[in-house]
Short mmCIF file of C-alpha atoms in Angstrom, two decimals:
data_model
loop_
_atom_site.label_atom_id
_atom_site.label_comp_id
_atom_site.label_asym_id
_atom_site.label_seq_id
_atom_site.Cartn_x
_atom_site.Cartn_y
_atom_site.Cartn_z
CA MET A 1 0.00 0.00 0.00
CA ASP A 2 1.07 3.61 -0.55
CA THR A 3 1.82 5.29 2.77
CA GLY A 4 2.18 8.72 1.18
CA SER A 5 5.63 9.28 2.66
CA ARG A 6 9.01 7.64 3.07
CA VAL A 7 8.82 4.60 5.38
CA LEU A 8 11.45 4.73 8.14
CA GLY A 9 10.35 1.73 10.20
CA ALA A 10 8.25 -1.40 9.83
CA GLY A 11 7.21 -4.26 12.09
CA ILE A 12 5.12 -7.42 11.90
CA SER A 13 3.19 -9.27 14.60
CA PRO A 14 4.60 -12.64 15.70
CA GLU A 15 1.82 -14.62 14.01
CA GLY A 16 2.12 -12.55 10.81
CA LYS A 17 -1.42 -11.16 10.74
CA TYR A 18 -0.61 -7.48 11.23
CA CYS A 19 2.00 -5.04 9.94
CA ALA A 20 2.85 -1.56 11.17
CA ALA A 21 4.80 1.19 9.45
CA GLY A 22 6.21 4.53 10.53
CA THR A 23 6.81 7.35 8.07
CA ALA A 24 8.89 10.49 7.69
CA ALA A 25 5.65 12.48 7.72
CA GLY A 26 4.97 11.27 11.26
CA ASP A 27 2.28 8.69 10.47
CA ILE A 28 1.88 5.32 12.18
CA LEU A 29 -0.17 2.83 10.17
CA LEU A 30 -1.47 -0.65 10.99
CA THR A 31 -2.59 -3.02 8.24
CA ASN A 32 -3.80 -6.58 8.10
CA SER A 33 -1.98 -9.33 6.19
CA ARG A 34 -3.87 -8.43 3.00
CA GLY A 35 -2.75 -4.81 3.09
CA GLY A 36 -6.04 -3.42 4.36
CA LEU A 37 -5.57 -0.26 6.42
CA LEU A 38 -6.92 -0.72 9.95
CA TRP A 39 -5.92 2.64 11.31
CA LYS A 40 -3.59 5.57 10.77
CA THR A 41 -2.52 8.20 13.28
CA GLN A 42 0.02 11.01 13.49
CA PRO A 43 1.10 11.58 17.09
CA GLY A 44 4.26 13.60 16.48
CA SER A 45 7.44 13.91 14.42
CA ALA A 46 8.98 11.44 11.96
CA VAL A 47 8.41 7.86 13.13
CA THR A 48 11.77 6.10 13.02
CA ALA A 49 10.89 2.70 14.54
CA VAL A 50 7.80 0.54 15.12
CA ALA A 51 7.03 -2.88 16.61
CA VAL A 52 3.79 -4.90 16.74
CA GLY A 53 2.66 -7.21 19.53
CA PRO A 54 0.72 -10.47 19.08
CA ASP A 55 -2.61 -10.11 17.21
CA GLY A 56 -1.93 -6.41 16.67
CA ALA A 57 -3.18 -5.65 20.17
CA PHE A 58 -0.40 -3.14 20.79
CA VAL A 59 1.96 -1.12 18.61
CA ALA A 60 5.10 0.55 19.95
CA ALA A 61 6.65 3.45 18.06
CA GLY A 62 9.66 5.72 18.44
CA THR A 63 10.17 9.13 16.87
CA GLU A 64 12.93 11.41 15.71
CA ASP A 65 12.13 13.92 18.45
CA GLY A 66 12.71 11.31 21.16
CA SER A 67 9.17 10.18 21.99
CA ILE A 68 8.09 6.58 22.60
CA TYR A 69 4.42 5.68 22.12
CA LEU A 70 2.34 2.64 22.95
CA LEU A 71 -0.90 2.41 20.97
CA ASN A 72 -3.78 -0.05 21.31
CA SER A 73 -5.54 -2.04 18.58
CA ARG A 74 -7.66 1.01 17.62
CA GLY A 75 -4.69 3.34 17.28
CA ASP A 76 -5.35 5.17 20.54
CA VAL A 77 -2.24 6.31 22.41
CA ARG A 78 -1.99 4.45 25.72
CA TRP A 79 1.06 6.35 26.93
CA THR A 80 3.97 8.52 25.82
CA HIS A 81 7.51 8.58 27.23
CA ASP A 82 10.28 11.10 26.56
CA ALA A 83 13.47 9.16 25.71
CA GLY A 84 15.65 12.26 25.64
CA SER A 85 17.05 11.70 22.13
CA ALA A 86 16.03 10.24 18.78
CA VAL A 87 14.62 6.72 19.08
CA GLN A 88 16.38 4.38 16.64
CA SER A 89 14.77 1.03 17.50
CA VAL A 90 11.85 -0.35 19.51
CA SER A 91 10.71 -3.83 20.51
CA ILE A 92 7.61 -5.06 22.33
CA ALA A 93 6.97 -8.05 24.59
CA ALA A 94 3.92 -10.28 24.39
CA GLY A 95 0.75 -8.55 25.54
CA GLY A 96 2.39 -5.14 25.41
CA SER A 97 3.65 -5.72 28.94
CA THR A 98 7.09 -4.28 28.20
CA VAL A 99 8.59 -2.00 25.56
CA ALA A 100 12.32 -1.66 24.90
CA ALA A 101 13.91 1.20 22.99
CA GLY A 102 17.38 2.17 21.83
CA THR A 103 18.34 5.78 21.26
CA ALA A 104 20.86 7.97 19.49
CA GLY A 105 21.85 9.09 22.97
CA SER A 106 23.39 5.64 23.65
CA THR A 107 20.66 4.50 26.04
CA VAL A 108 18.52 1.38 26.28
CA LEU A 109 15.13 1.98 27.91
CA LEU A 110 12.65 -0.50 29.35
CA LEU A 111 9.06 0.60 30.02
CA ASP A 112 6.06 -1.26 31.43
CA ASN A 113 2.48 -1.26 30.09
CA GLU A 114 1.78 2.03 31.87
CA GLY A 115 4.87 3.76 30.47
CA ARG A 116 6.73 3.55 33.76
CA GLY A 117 10.45 2.87 33.75
CA GLY A 118 13.34 4.45 31.94
CA THR A 119 16.98 3.96 31.06
CA ILE A 120 18.39 0.61 32.19
CA TRP A 121 21.75 0.81 30.42
CA THR A 122 23.94 3.50 28.85
CA GLY A 123 26.71 2.70 26.40
CA ASP A 124 29.39 4.69 24.65
CA ASP A 125 27.73 4.79 21.22
CA PRO A 126 24.26 5.21 19.69
CA ILE A 127 22.01 2.13 19.95
CA ASN A 128 21.06 1.05 16.43
CA ALA A 129 18.93 -2.00 17.27
CA VAL A 130 17.13 -3.60 20.19
CA HIS A 131 15.28 -6.90 20.52
CA LEU A 132 13.13 -7.91 23.49
CA ASP A 133 12.20 -11.47 24.39
CA PRO A 134 8.45 -12.28 24.70
CA ARG A 135 8.57 -12.11 28.51
CA GLY A 136 10.41 -8.80 28.55
CA SER A 137 13.22 -10.24 30.64
CA ARG A 138 16.11 -10.08 28.14
CA VAL A 139 17.13 -7.29 25.77
CA GLY A 140 19.57 -7.55 22.88
CA ALA A 141 21.24 -4.33 21.74
CA GLY A 142 23.53 -3.45 18.83
CA THR A 143 25.65 -0.31 18.86
CA ASP A 144 27.22 2.08 16.40
CA GLY A 145 30.56 1.27 18.03
CA GLY A 146 30.51 -2.32 16.80
CA TYR A 147 29.26 -4.23 19.84
CA ALA A 148 26.31 -6.50 20.56
CA HIS A 149 25.08 -6.82 24.14
CA LEU A 150 22.62 -9.04 25.95
CA LEU A 151 21.06 -7.42 29.03
CA ASN A 152 18.63 -8.55 31.67
CA GLY A 153 15.64 -6.48 32.73
CA ALA A 154 17.72 -4.63 35.30
CA GLY A 155 20.25 -3.56 32.68
CA VAL A 156 22.97 -5.97 33.82
CA ARG A 157 25.11 -6.97 30.85
CA LEU A 158 25.03 -10.75 30.55
CA TRP A 159 27.02 -11.15 27.35
CA GLU A 160 28.94 -9.07 24.82
CA PHE A 161 30.34 -9.61 21.34
CA GLY A 162 32.64 -7.20 19.52
CA LYS A 163 34.31 -5.30 18.25
CA VAL A 164 33.39 -5.84 14.59
CA TRP A 165 35.56 -4.34 11.87
CA SER A 166 35.43 -3.73 8.15
CA PRO A 167 37.84 -5.58 5.80
CA GLU A 168 39.86 -2.35 5.75
CA GLY A 169 40.24 -2.45 9.53
CA GLU A 170 37.78 0.36 10.17
CA ASN A 171 35.11 0.33 12.87
CA SER A 172 31.78 -1.17 11.76
CA ALA A 173 28.41 -0.73 13.42
CA VAL A 174 26.10 -3.49 14.59
CA THR A 175 22.94 -2.61 12.72
CA ALA A 176 20.60 -5.49 13.65
CA VAL A 177 20.12 -7.96 16.49
CA THR A 178 17.59 -10.73 17.03
CA PHE A 179 17.26 -13.95 18.98
CA SER A 180 14.95 -16.93 19.08
CA SER A 181 12.34 -17.72 21.71
CA PRO A 182 13.59 -19.21 23.95
CA ALA A 183 16.88 -17.41 23.39
CA ASP A 184 18.96 -20.41 22.33
CA TYR A 185 20.08 -18.70 19.12
CA LEU A 186 21.18 -15.13 18.48
CA ALA A 187 22.12 -13.31 15.28
CA ILE A 188 23.53 -9.87 14.59
CA GLY A 189 24.12 -7.95 11.39
CA SER A 190 26.80 -5.36 10.69
CA ASP A 191 27.46 -2.73 8.06
CA ASN A 192 30.66 -4.64 7.25
CA HIS A 193 28.35 -6.89 5.15
CA ASN A 194 28.51 -9.79 7.63
CA VAL A 195 26.01 -11.75 9.70
CA TYR A 196 27.19 -13.30 12.98
CA TYR A 197 25.34 -16.32 14.35
CA PHE A 198 25.54 -17.69 17.88
CA THR A 199 24.08 -20.80 19.45
CA PHE A 200 23.75 -21.33 23.18
CA ALA A 201 23.68 -25.11 23.36
CA SER A 202 23.23 -25.93 27.03
CA ARG A 203 21.96 -24.40 30.23
CA THR A 204 24.82 -25.31 32.50
CA PRO A 205 26.11 -22.86 35.13
CA PRO A 206 27.80 -20.06 33.20
CA THR A 207 31.49 -19.54 32.64
CA VAL A 208 33.36 -17.56 30.03
CA ILE A 209 35.72 -19.14 27.49
CA LEU A 210 38.47 -16.63 26.88
CA GLU A 211 40.30 -15.93 23.67
CA GLN A 212 44.07 -16.32 24.00
CA GLY A 213 45.60 -13.19 25.44
CA THR A 214 42.30 -11.91 26.80
CA VAL A 215 42.32 -10.57 30.34
CA THR A 216 39.94 -12.35 32.70
CA PRO A 217 36.91 -10.11 33.29
CA GLU A 218 35.58 -9.16 36.67
CA THR A 219 32.85 -11.32 38.16
CA THR A 220 29.45 -9.79 38.89
CA THR A 221 26.91 -11.27 41.27
CA PRO A 222 23.61 -9.39 40.88
CA ALA A 223 20.75 -10.89 42.86
CA THR A 224 18.60 -11.22 39.77
CA LEU A 225 21.01 -13.66 38.12
CA ARG A 226 21.62 -17.32 38.77
CA GLY A 227 24.97 -17.99 40.37
CA ASP A 228 28.17 -16.07 39.71
CA MET A 229 28.01 -14.34 36.35
CA GLN A 230 31.07 -13.12 34.51
CA ALA A 231 30.92 -10.26 32.07
CA ALA A 232 32.02 -11.36 28.63
CA PRO A 233 35.45 -10.22 27.43
CA GLU A 234 35.97 -7.91 24.50
CA ILE A 235 36.64 -9.90 21.35
CA ASP A 236 37.77 -8.40 18.06
CA SER A 237 36.12 -9.89 15.00
CA THR A 238 37.69 -8.90 11.72
CA PRO A 239 35.97 -10.06 8.50
CA GLY A 240 38.33 -12.14 6.44
CA ASP A 241 39.95 -13.77 9.46
CA THR A 242 39.51 -17.47 8.77
CA ALA A 243 40.22 -18.61 12.32
CA ASP A 244 37.15 -19.36 14.41
CA PRO A 245 36.79 -16.86 17.27
CA ALA A 246 36.76 -18.30 20.76
CA PRO A 247 33.27 -19.44 21.74
CA GLN A 248 31.52 -17.27 24.29
CA GLU A 249 28.89 -17.91 26.87
CA ALA A 250 25.72 -15.97 27.52
CA PRO A 251 25.36 -15.99 31.31
CA GLY A 252 21.92 -17.16 32.38
CA TYR A 253 21.54 -19.09 29.14
CA SER A 254 24.29 -21.49 28.14
CA LEU A 255 27.78 -22.16 26.96
CA ALA A 256 28.26 -20.89 23.40
CA VAL A 257 29.76 -23.70 21.34
CA ALA A 258 32.22 -23.08 18.53
CA LEU A 259 29.45 -22.58 15.99
CA GLY A 260 28.19 -19.73 18.10
CA ALA A 261 30.98 -17.32 17.34
CA ILE A 262 31.63 -18.03 13.68
CA ALA A 263 31.16 -15.00 11.49
CA VAL A 264 28.97 -16.10 8.63
CA THR A 265 29.57 -14.04 5.54
CA ALA A 266 26.18 -12.91 4.36
CA VAL A 267 25.13 -14.25 0.99
CA TYR A 268 23.90 -10.81 0.16
CA ARG A 269 26.62 -8.20 -0.20
CA ARG A 270 25.94 -4.69 -1.19
CA THR A 271 27.65 -4.90 -4.53
CA GLY A 272 28.74 -1.62 -5.98
CA ARG A 273 27.84 0.43 -2.92
#
């Protein structure tokens, strides 16, 4: 369907029945799977990110002027939250119980179904992508600085992968992050043309497998985690390096086997760009 303006964000409900779009003109639209327009609203500035909950019951949206919206199935605004800077990505848990957002101001926010909450984690670089698990208890985040993070609902970093580089040795951003439900598999995308795929194969008590020469990280013991959790070490990942990176572990999930840290060169490369 013609939205009448440039589309900056799109999202689909888990069962595939509903699709939302956000436009540069500030419109949020919800359609059914046949392209029929269910509603259209314009709450504010350019809509840069949208996400749809199961059965289209809730739609989350983020805008260029730093607003986060939760809308119901009729397009009515349930709540609005000021994120403080441009919203670059949003994700919604089942039932609209939790909304996650990543901002140009390097923050990850977590909000409940009444709009309560706020920043749970602040990084060093803009947050390009966030992904929230259906229960709202885990958040994946990808940054402009080339890192992927896995956080719990309190903002404690459970796992980290990075830094990713271009073939020329320049910094590359993590532009996409997603994981399965349950979170046994995780994938990230980068503007270095690569996809990185991780598998968390068991649910044994967590440890961290270190790359040679890596300094042992400090141990953290937040009450919300099971056992003693270690923050993951920084790992450089340069495209073109044929050696398999050391497998990593996502605390609270499993030990990442060797497959989990192999950089898979995407079949699609942006030829000529």
